[in-house]
Amino acid sequence: MSEFTPDRTRIFADLAKLVSFNSPHSTPELADQHEAACAWTVSALEGLGLTVTRHATVDNADTIVAVKEPVGDAPTVLLYSHYDVVPAGDPSVWTNDPFELTERDGRWYGRGAADCKGNLAMHLEALRLVEAAGGTDLGLKVVVEGSEELGGDDGLGKLIEAEPEIFRADAILIADSGNAAVGEPTLTTSLRGGAQVKVTVETLEGAIHSGSFGGAAPDAAHALIRIADSLFDEHGRTTIDGVDTTAKWTGDAYERDTFRTDAGVLDGVQLLGTVDDDPADMCWARPAVTMIGFTSTPVAEAVNAVNPRAEAQFNLRVPAGQDAAEIAQKMEEHIKAHTPWGAKVTVEISGVNAPFATDPERPAAAKLGECLREAYGTDKLTLIGSGGSIPLTNTLQEQFPDAEIALYGVEEPACGIHGVDESVDPTEIERIAVAEASFLRQYGK
């Protein structure tokens, strides 16, 4: 691995300590664990000779900023990750304790092992490798957030807007993404934006007997199902009146068999779209609607009655190049236009966030791509999109329009981030650390 030799024992020790902290944000009974994760990270960065400060955010989660000043007129690089995690849920459904890093079949298991403590451990190893190789003239800013998994931009985003000079950099490397597959170096070039769309349908003053009135009385659940169905064509492709939902992905394809495996699609169940629709088109190039919640009468409480009211929560995803707020408004208009039988419908839009795109041909991204290829020993660099949203990227782009932003990291589909038995492949941490170290030694020269 070129001039760098990562130390797996050291990486495991760092990650094991990070994973040991049950550190979701906004969980009062775990506030001490969240604080312990923050304090450990501060100590680790100070141990690398960086000047470290903690910055309180409006959502009460300190952001860590560790700084090394540039030598002369060398550029400054910002490295990002986060120390908070999503809740692990019931520990009994995990194969092992989610807060004890455990090796099984060549993978390391634990909450945050990949998202995003694995990326934080990667940054630490990369910085040690740089120091062992003679250091770098670059300015460094290591930013570690404490509330990323809240899904918003209220904390760090508002801190950046209030004190932009703390975060100003020439290149911003966001390690909160990952490879298309183990061993396949990858840059993420776009992120979907989106919105939450809640739809409420009312048709009756109250529930009425289905024997006496069913057949003529308008059922709210039935009306809502008709509305939901109108958002998809016969092939399951999202359709919103007045919105282009036919775009094609211009990066690398997402092979159908790979997608089926990654998504856990059951045998015999078809993918949405036609043979002309690559999964990459559907996931990264077009708006997509998912019904993430539906409420009428629970089956366990069902009685012979016509439903007077029904609700659904839709998650709208919007690709780079389209306006999330505009698409959400078009979706509201579509829903109202396709509401049957004069049913009373209410649409509530919330959580609107913009999509993001970056150019992999610009100098910093191109250099990082070169370093990734070298670290993996391949000539191929995969370019993918992501269905996830990282609102921070847009805040950084707006505040620092001349800075280059690159997304990459140790995650890949087998990691199962946010789920039970989250894991990471240690070779991914090693190779990404080598690539990052190589970038920090070469960029700007």
mmCIF file with all atom_site columns, C-alpha atoms in Angstrom, residues 2 60 74 85 94 98 114 136 182 185 193 245-246 259 261 269 288 327 364 411 434:
data_model
loop_
_atom_site.group_PDB
_atom_site.id
_atom_site.type_symbol
_atom_site.label_atom_id
_atom_site.label_alt_id
_atom_site.label_comp_id
_atom_site.label_asym_id
_atom_site.label_entity_id
_atom_site.label_seq_id
_atom_site.pdbx_PDB_ins_code
_atom_site.Cartn_x
_atom_site.Cartn_y
_atom_site.Cartn_z
_atom_site.occupancy
_atom_site.B_iso_or_equiv
_atom_site.pdbx_formal_charge
_atom_site.auth_seq_id
_atom_site.auth_comp_id
_atom_site.auth_asym_id
_atom_site.auth_atom_id
_atom_site.pdbx_PDB_model_num
ATOM 1  C CA . SER A 1 2   ? 2.533   2.607   -1.254  1.00 0.00 ? 2   SER A CA 1
ATOM 2  C CA . ASN A 1 60  ? -27.171 21.162  22.210  1.00 0.00 ? 60  ASN A CA 1
ATOM 3  C CA . ALA A 1 74  ? -0.512  25.835  1.282   1.00 0.00 ? 74  ALA A CA 1
ATOM 4  C CA . VAL A 1 85  ? -25.254 7.277   16.041  1.00 0.00 ? 85  VAL A CA 1
ATOM 5  C CA . TRP A 1 94  ? -28.279 -8.265  17.785  1.00 0.00 ? 94  TRP A CA 1
ATOM 6  C CA . PRO A 1 98  ? -24.079 -3.605  19.792  1.00 0.00 ? 98  PRO A CA 1
ATOM 7  C CA . ALA A 1 114 ? -19.513 2.027   9.673   1.00 0.00 ? 114 ALA A CA 1
ATOM 8  C CA . THR A 1 136 ? 1.992   17.782  5.415   1.00 0.00 ? 136 THR A CA 1
ATOM 9  C CA . VAL A 1 182 ? -16.169 -3.949  -0.907  1.00 0.00 ? 182 VAL A CA 1
ATOM 10 C CA . PRO A 1 185 ? -13.167 2.572   -4.832  1.00 0.00 ? 185 PRO A CA 1
ATOM 11 C CA . GLY A 1 193 ? -32.888 16.105  -1.538  1.00 0.00 ? 193 GLY A CA 1
ATOM 12 C CA . THR A 1 245 ? -39.574 11.592  -14.023 1.00 0.00 ? 245 THR A CA 1
ATOM 13 C CA . THR A 1 246 ? -37.733 10.061  -16.998 1.00 0.00 ? 246 THR A CA 1
ATOM 14 C CA . PHE A 1 259 ? -29.319 -4.024  -6.585  1.00 0.00 ? 259 PHE A CA 1
ATOM 15 C CA . THR A 1 261 ? -28.915 -8.335  -3.358  1.00 0.00 ? 261 THR A CA 1
ATOM 16 C CA . VAL A 1 269 ? -40.443 -10.124 -6.926  1.00 0.00 ? 269 VAL A CA 1
ATOM 17 C CA . ALA A 1 288 ? -39.124 9.042   -6.142  1.00 0.00 ? 288 ALA A CA 1
ATOM 18 C CA . ILE A 1 327 ? -41.350 19.214  -6.710  1.00 0.00 ? 327 ILE A CA 1
ATOM 19 C CA . ALA A 1 364 ? -9.266  17.991  -5.427  1.00 0.00 ? 364 ALA A CA 1
ATOM 20 C CA . GLU A 1 411 ? -19.465 2.291   4.189   1.00 0.00 ? 411 GLU A CA 1
ATOM 21 C CA . VAL A 1 434 ? -4.239  5.111   2.912   1.00 0.00 ? 434 VAL A CA 1
#
